[in-house]
């Protein structure tokens, strides 16, 4: 968006801002759905999310929704585990208040646990 603004392509910038707003609303909706499924109370609940990368089969977490959603669920009282066979290490570095679990499965790297 910054580069589009520098180039003076205002119409494209408007579209990109709206896409960003839609993406942010989807993150909020994901948290709302979790809350609805757990009767409005996330305190003490354990939630696991499979997939931290923004693209399949990579460790690329740029623009990934998983770290932001995990952090919000954690702030609402849940213990959140995010796991991804490729991107878990990168996600751990971007997820505040997270610790690394010592459990490993043959199909994935160590999950991130917000404790």
XYZ file of N, CA, C and O in Angstrom:
460
model
N 0.824 -1.195 0.000
C 0.000 0.000 0.000
C 0.861 1.250 0.000
O 0.523 2.216 -0.655
N 1.965 1.197 0.745
C 2.846 2.362 0.803
C 3.405 2.686 -0.573
O 3.453 3.850 -0.977
N 3.822 1.668 -1.302
C 4.405 1.884 -2.639
C 3.363 2.419 -3.614
O 3.653 3.294 -4.418
N 2.147 1.913 -3.551
C 1.070 2.396 -4.418
C 0.819 3.875 -4.140
O 0.626 4.663 -5.059
N 0.854 4.260 -2.863
C 0.673 5.661 -2.500
C 1.778 6.539 -3.063
O 1.531 7.648 -3.533
N 3.004 6.045 -3.011
C 4.139 6.788 -3.563
C 3.989 6.994 -5.060
O 4.390 8.021 -5.603
N 3.428 5.997 -5.746
C 3.259 6.081 -7.195
C 2.069 6.937 -7.592
O 1.911 7.265 -8.763
N 1.234 7.288 -6.624
C 0.084 8.145 -6.908
C -1.066 7.437 -7.596
O -1.828 8.053 -8.327
N -1.209 6.167 -7.391
C -2.298 5.408 -8.000
C -3.399 5.269 -6.943
O -3.570 4.221 -6.331
N -4.132 6.342 -6.749
C -5.084 6.434 -5.648
C -6.191 5.385 -5.691
O -6.595 4.860 -4.651
N -6.700 5.067 -6.861
C -7.785 4.093 -6.951
C -7.312 2.722 -6.471
O -8.014 2.036 -5.737
N -6.117 2.337 -6.857
C -5.572 1.057 -6.396
C -5.370 1.071 -4.881
O -5.600 0.067 -4.209
N -4.947 2.198 -4.336
C -4.748 2.313 -2.901
C -6.065 2.133 -2.154
O -6.117 1.454 -1.129
N -7.135 2.689 -2.685
C -8.452 2.529 -2.076
C -8.855 1.058 -2.050
O -9.348 0.549 -1.036
N -8.623 0.357 -3.134
C -8.959 -1.064 -3.204
C -8.111 -1.855 -2.215
O -8.623 -2.719 -1.491
N -6.817 -1.576 -2.146
C -5.935 -2.296 -1.223
C -6.324 -2.049 0.231
O -6.266 -2.961 1.051
N -6.723 -0.837 0.555
C -7.171 -0.547 1.926
C -8.420 -1.351 2.266
O -8.568 -1.845 3.379
N -9.334 -1.473 1.311
C -10.554 -2.238 1.560
C -10.237 -3.727 1.719
O -10.803 -4.396 2.584
N -9.323 -4.247 0.920
C -8.912 -5.646 1.064
C -8.311 -5.867 2.450
O -8.599 -6.866 3.118
N -7.487 -4.939 2.908
C -6.892 -5.044 4.238
C -7.970 -5.015 5.325
O -7.908 -5.779 6.284
N -8.966 -4.159 5.167
C -10.055 -4.078 6.141
C -10.855 -5.383 6.175
O -11.238 -5.872 7.244
N -11.097 -5.974 5.006
C -11.809 -7.250 4.936
C -11.010 -8.326 5.652
O -11.554 -9.119 6.429
N -9.698 -8.368 5.414
C -8.841 -9.351 6.066
C -8.903 -9.208 7.585
O -9.008 -10.196 8.303
N -8.870 -7.982 8.074
C -8.954 -7.756 9.521
C -10.300 -8.197 10.083
O -10.364 -8.769 11.177
N -11.367 -7.972 9.345
C -12.690 -8.425 9.801
C -12.764 -9.951 9.841
O -13.412 -10.524 10.717
N -12.103 -10.634 8.913
C -12.095 -12.104 8.917
C -11.378 -12.631 10.154
O -11.770 -13.646 10.732
N -10.312 -11.952 10.566
C -9.608 -12.346 11.789
C -10.541 -12.226 12.984
O -10.632 -13.127 13.813
N -11.233 -11.098 13.068
C -12.172 -10.876 14.165
C -13.292 -11.918 14.141
O -13.707 -12.427 15.184
N -13.760 -12.254 12.955
C -14.842 -13.237 12.831
C -14.386 -14.620 13.298
O -15.155 -15.361 13.915
N -13.146 -14.971 13.021
C -12.613 -16.252 13.478
C -12.634 -16.328 15.000
O -13.033 -17.337 15.585
N -12.230 -15.248 15.654
C -12.260 -15.200 17.118
C -13.702 -15.278 17.612
O -14.004 -16.015 18.556
N -14.601 -14.556 16.951
C -16.011 -14.595 17.338
C -16.596 -16.003 17.207
O -17.360 -16.450 18.065
N -16.227 -16.714 16.138
C -16.716 -18.084 15.955
C -16.220 -19.006 17.061
O -16.980 -19.844 17.566
N -14.975 -18.860 17.442
C -14.438 -19.674 18.539
C -15.199 -19.384 19.827
O -15.571 -20.303 20.564
N -15.450 -18.119 20.076
C -16.199 -17.732 21.278
C -17.610 -18.323 21.255
O -18.090 -18.845 22.259
N -18.273 -18.245 20.096
C -19.625 -18.799 19.967
C -19.624 -20.309 20.223
O -20.509 -20.823 20.916
N -18.660 -21.023 19.675
C -18.589 -22.472 19.833
C -18.312 -22.883 21.279
O -18.674 -23.985 21.691
N -17.692 -21.989 22.040
C -17.337 -22.304 23.429
C -18.218 -21.538 24.413
O -17.793 -21.202 25.509
N -19.442 -21.260 24.011
C -20.445 -20.610 24.865
C -19.984 -19.271 25.418
O -20.316 -18.909 26.552
N -19.172 -18.551 24.660
C -18.778 -17.202 25.039
C -17.631 -17.104 26.013
O -17.176 -16.014 26.328
N -17.148 -18.212 26.523
C -16.098 -18.171 27.536
C -14.878 -18.964 27.067
O -14.938 -20.180 26.946
N -13.779 -18.269 26.808
C -12.554 -18.943 26.369
C -11.614 -19.248 27.526
O -10.609 -19.924 27.340
N -11.934 -18.761 28.712
C -11.088 -18.974 29.875
C -10.855 -20.450 30.154
O -11.795 -21.214 30.304
N -9.592 -20.839 30.186
C -9.228 -22.207 30.495
C -9.415 -23.201 29.356
O -9.141 -24.382 29.515
N -9.893 -22.753 28.212
C -10.091 -23.663 27.079
C -8.770 -23.869 26.353
O -7.915 -23.013 26.315
N -8.616 -25.055 25.758
C -7.433 -25.379 24.958
C -7.855 -25.393 23.492
O -8.763 -26.123 23.122
N -7.193 -24.582 22.686
C -7.518 -24.465 21.263
C -6.258 -24.753 20.459
O -5.185 -24.234 20.774
N -6.401 -25.578 19.436
C -5.277 -25.867 18.557
C -5.635 -25.437 17.142
O -6.723 -25.726 16.657
N -4.714 -24.741 16.506
C -4.889 -24.319 15.111
C -3.812 -24.975 14.264
O -2.636 -24.929 14.602
N -4.236 -25.617 13.201
C -3.288 -26.227 12.276
C -3.055 -25.243 11.148
O -3.969 -24.846 10.442
N -1.822 -24.814 10.995
C -1.465 -23.927 9.901
C -1.089 -22.551 10.397
O -1.900 -21.850 10.975
N 0.162 -22.188 10.220
C 0.638 -20.868 10.607
C 1.092 -20.061 9.401
O 1.165 -18.839 9.460
N 1.391 -20.734 8.313
C 1.923 -20.058 7.124
C 0.801 -19.407 6.328
O -0.348 -19.838 6.356
N 1.168 -18.367 5.595
C 0.194 -17.722 4.724
C 0.095 -18.435 3.379
O -0.826 -18.178 2.620
N 1.052 -19.317 3.111
C 1.050 -20.091 1.870
C 1.345 -21.544 2.223
O 2.197 -21.810 3.057
N 0.679 -22.498 1.573
C 0.918 -23.908 1.895
C 2.347 -24.352 1.579
O 2.970 -23.862 0.643
N 2.834 -25.281 2.381
C 4.142 -25.906 2.179
C 5.315 -24.928 2.179
O 6.303 -25.130 1.481
N 5.184 -23.851 2.947
C 6.279 -22.893 3.102
C 6.393 -22.524 4.570
O 5.539 -22.850 5.379
N 7.448 -21.770 4.899
C 7.560 -21.224 6.250
C 7.246 -19.728 6.246
O 7.539 -19.015 7.194
N 6.605 -19.250 5.193
C 6.291 -17.832 5.015
C 5.071 -17.459 5.850
O 3.959 -17.889 5.559
N 5.277 -16.677 6.890
C 4.159 -16.265 7.739
C 3.778 -14.807 7.529
O 2.923 -14.284 8.232
N 4.412 -14.152 6.544
C 4.024 -12.773 6.241
C 2.542 -12.748 5.900
O 2.063 -13.558 5.123
N 1.817 -11.843 6.483
C 0.378 -11.674 6.263
C -0.457 -12.870 6.715
O -1.620 -12.973 6.374
N 0.124 -13.781 7.476
C -0.644 -14.898 8.000
C -1.560 -14.411 9.113
O -1.170 -13.601 9.949
N -2.751 -14.949 9.145
C -3.701 -14.567 10.191
C -3.490 -15.348 11.483
O -3.915 -14.922 12.544
N -2.843 -16.506 11.401
C -2.738 -17.398 12.555
C -2.109 -16.752 13.786
O -2.674 -16.860 14.882
N -0.956 -16.088 13.692
C -0.381 -15.499 14.910
C -1.293 -14.453 15.566
O -1.434 -14.432 16.790
N -1.947 -13.628 14.765
C -2.834 -12.597 15.322
C -4.059 -13.215 15.987
O -4.459 -12.797 17.081
N -4.648 -14.215 15.357
C -5.820 -14.880 15.922
C -5.428 -15.622 17.200
O -6.130 -15.554 18.211
N -4.298 -16.315 17.170
C -3.834 -17.039 18.366
C -3.608 -16.079 19.522
O -3.987 -16.367 20.662
N -3.002 -14.943 19.253
C -2.750 -13.970 20.310
C -4.059 -13.444 20.892
O -4.194 -13.333 22.118
N -5.033 -13.150 20.056
C -6.322 -12.643 20.544
C -7.040 -13.699 21.378
O -7.582 -13.391 22.450
N -7.025 -14.959 20.936
C -7.645 -16.033 21.712
C -6.953 -16.187 23.059
O -7.605 -16.405 24.084
N -5.634 -16.048 23.063
C -4.860 -16.116 24.305
C -5.257 -14.978 25.242
O -5.447 -15.179 26.443
N -5.398 -13.776 24.696
C -5.798 -12.624 25.517
C -7.177 -12.836 26.138
O -7.472 -12.292 27.202
N -8.022 -13.633 25.482
C -9.359 -13.917 25.996
C -9.379 -15.118 26.946
O -10.440 -15.569 27.360
N -8.194 -15.655 27.273
C -8.097 -16.675 28.301
C -7.826 -18.092 27.834
O -7.682 -18.992 28.653
N -7.771 -18.319 26.532
C -7.545 -19.673 26.023
C -6.058 -20.016 26.013
O -5.204 -19.135 25.922
N -5.773 -21.296 26.109
C -4.431 -21.805 25.871
C -4.426 -22.242 24.415
O -5.192 -23.112 24.022
N -3.590 -21.608 23.608
C -3.636 -21.804 22.164
C -2.364 -22.485 21.681
O -1.263 -22.072 22.026
N -2.547 -23.509 20.875
C -1.437 -24.187 20.222
C -1.574 -23.971 18.723
O -2.629 -24.248 18.158
N -0.541 -23.435 18.116
C -0.509 -23.287 16.663
C 0.585 -24.204 16.159
O 1.705 -24.164 16.662
N 0.269 -25.029 15.196
C 1.281 -25.935 14.670
C 1.244 -25.941 13.152
O 0.206 -25.708 12.548
N 2.381 -26.149 12.568
C 2.525 -26.152 11.123
C 3.833 -26.871 10.804
O 4.858 -26.559 11.398
N 3.819 -27.829 9.894
C 5.045 -28.592 9.649
C 6.199 -27.748 9.127
O 7.353 -28.092 9.339
N 5.910 -26.643 8.494
C 6.965 -25.819 7.914
C 7.218 -24.529 8.692
O 8.353 -24.096 8.813
N 6.171 -23.884 9.187
C 6.276 -22.500 9.633
C 6.250 -22.287 11.135
O 6.229 -21.151 11.594
N 6.244 -23.339 11.930
C 6.079 -23.160 13.366
C 7.197 -22.325 13.990
O 6.943 -21.512 14.879
N 8.421 -22.473 13.533
C 9.521 -21.693 14.105
C 9.349 -20.203 13.827
O 9.557 -19.365 14.713
N 8.964 -19.853 12.605
C 8.733 -18.448 12.278
C 7.549 -17.885 13.056
O 7.576 -16.752 13.517
N 6.497 -18.676 13.198
C 5.319 -18.215 13.932
C 5.650 -17.985 15.400
O 5.164 -17.039 16.016
N 6.492 -18.828 15.973
C 6.876 -18.665 17.382
C 7.572 -17.335 17.592
O 7.368 -16.676 18.615
N 8.355 -16.910 16.625
C 9.067 -15.643 16.773
C 8.128 -14.448 16.652
O 8.422 -13.378 17.146
N 6.959 -14.634 16.020
C 6.014 -13.534 15.845
C 4.870 -13.530 16.842
O 4.080 -12.602 16.861
N 4.750 -14.583 17.647
C 3.628 -14.675 18.575
C 4.082 -14.300 19.974
O 4.768 -15.066 20.632
N 3.724 -13.096 20.430
C 4.104 -12.698 21.779
C 3.478 -13.621 22.826
O 2.468 -14.249 22.575
N 4.083 -13.675 23.985
C 3.567 -14.476 25.101
C 3.470 -15.959 24.771
O 2.603 -16.648 25.268
N 4.328 -16.430 23.902
C 4.253 -17.846 23.570
C 5.470 -18.573 24.108
O 6.528 -17.997 24.284
N 5.263 -19.838 24.403
C 6.371 -20.689 24.803
C 6.369 -21.873 23.862
O 5.387 -22.151 23.205
N 7.465 -22.569 23.798
C 7.548 -23.713 22.898
C 7.346 -24.987 23.694
O 7.995 -25.215 24.694
N 6.437 -25.806 23.229
C 6.170 -27.082 23.879
C 7.287 -28.061 23.538
O 7.915 -27.962 22.505
N 7.506 -29.019 24.405
C 8.532 -30.019 24.133
C 7.979 -31.216 23.373
O 8.706 -32.083 22.967
N 6.665 -31.239 23.162
C 6.082 -32.371 22.441
C 6.311 -32.231 20.943
O 6.218 -31.161 20.410
N 6.602 -33.345 20.321
C 6.777 -33.350 18.871
C 5.966 -34.495 18.298
O 5.834 -35.531 18.914
N 5.447 -34.278 17.122
C 4.784 -35.373 16.427
C 5.584 -35.663 15.169
O 6.317 -34.804 14.700
N 5.467 -36.856 14.608
C 6.257 -37.167 13.427
C 5.891 -36.315 12.218
O 6.685 -36.154 11.331
N 4.696 -35.723 12.217
C 4.249 -34.961 11.058
C 4.489 -33.468 11.181
O 4.284 -32.730 10.243
N 4.873 -32.979 12.346
C 5.023 -31.531 12.492
C 6.195 -31.206 13.394
O 6.679 -32.045 14.127
N 6.601 -29.962 13.331
C 7.614 -29.482 14.261
C 6.932 -29.149 15.575
O 5.741 -29.292 15.729
N 7.677 -28.640 16.513
C 7.155 -28.326 17.830
C 6.051 -27.274 17.742
O 6.226 -26.243 17.118
N 4.902 -27.526 18.380
C 3.835 -26.524 18.373
C 4.188 -25.316 19.233
O 5.014 -25.399 20.129
N 3.528 -24.222 18.943
C 3.651 -23.010 19.757
C 2.497 -23.030 20.731
O 1.365 -23.215 20.324
N 2.766 -22.813 21.985
C 1.691 -22.801 22.981
C 1.683 -21.461 23.680
O 2.689 -21.050 24.226
N 0.588 -20.783 23.597
C 0.432 -19.547 24.356
C -0.007 -19.956 25.748
O -1.086 -20.498 25.913
N 0.826 -19.730 26.732
C 0.520 -20.184 28.088
C 0.088 -19.039 28.969
O 0.322 -17.911 28.707
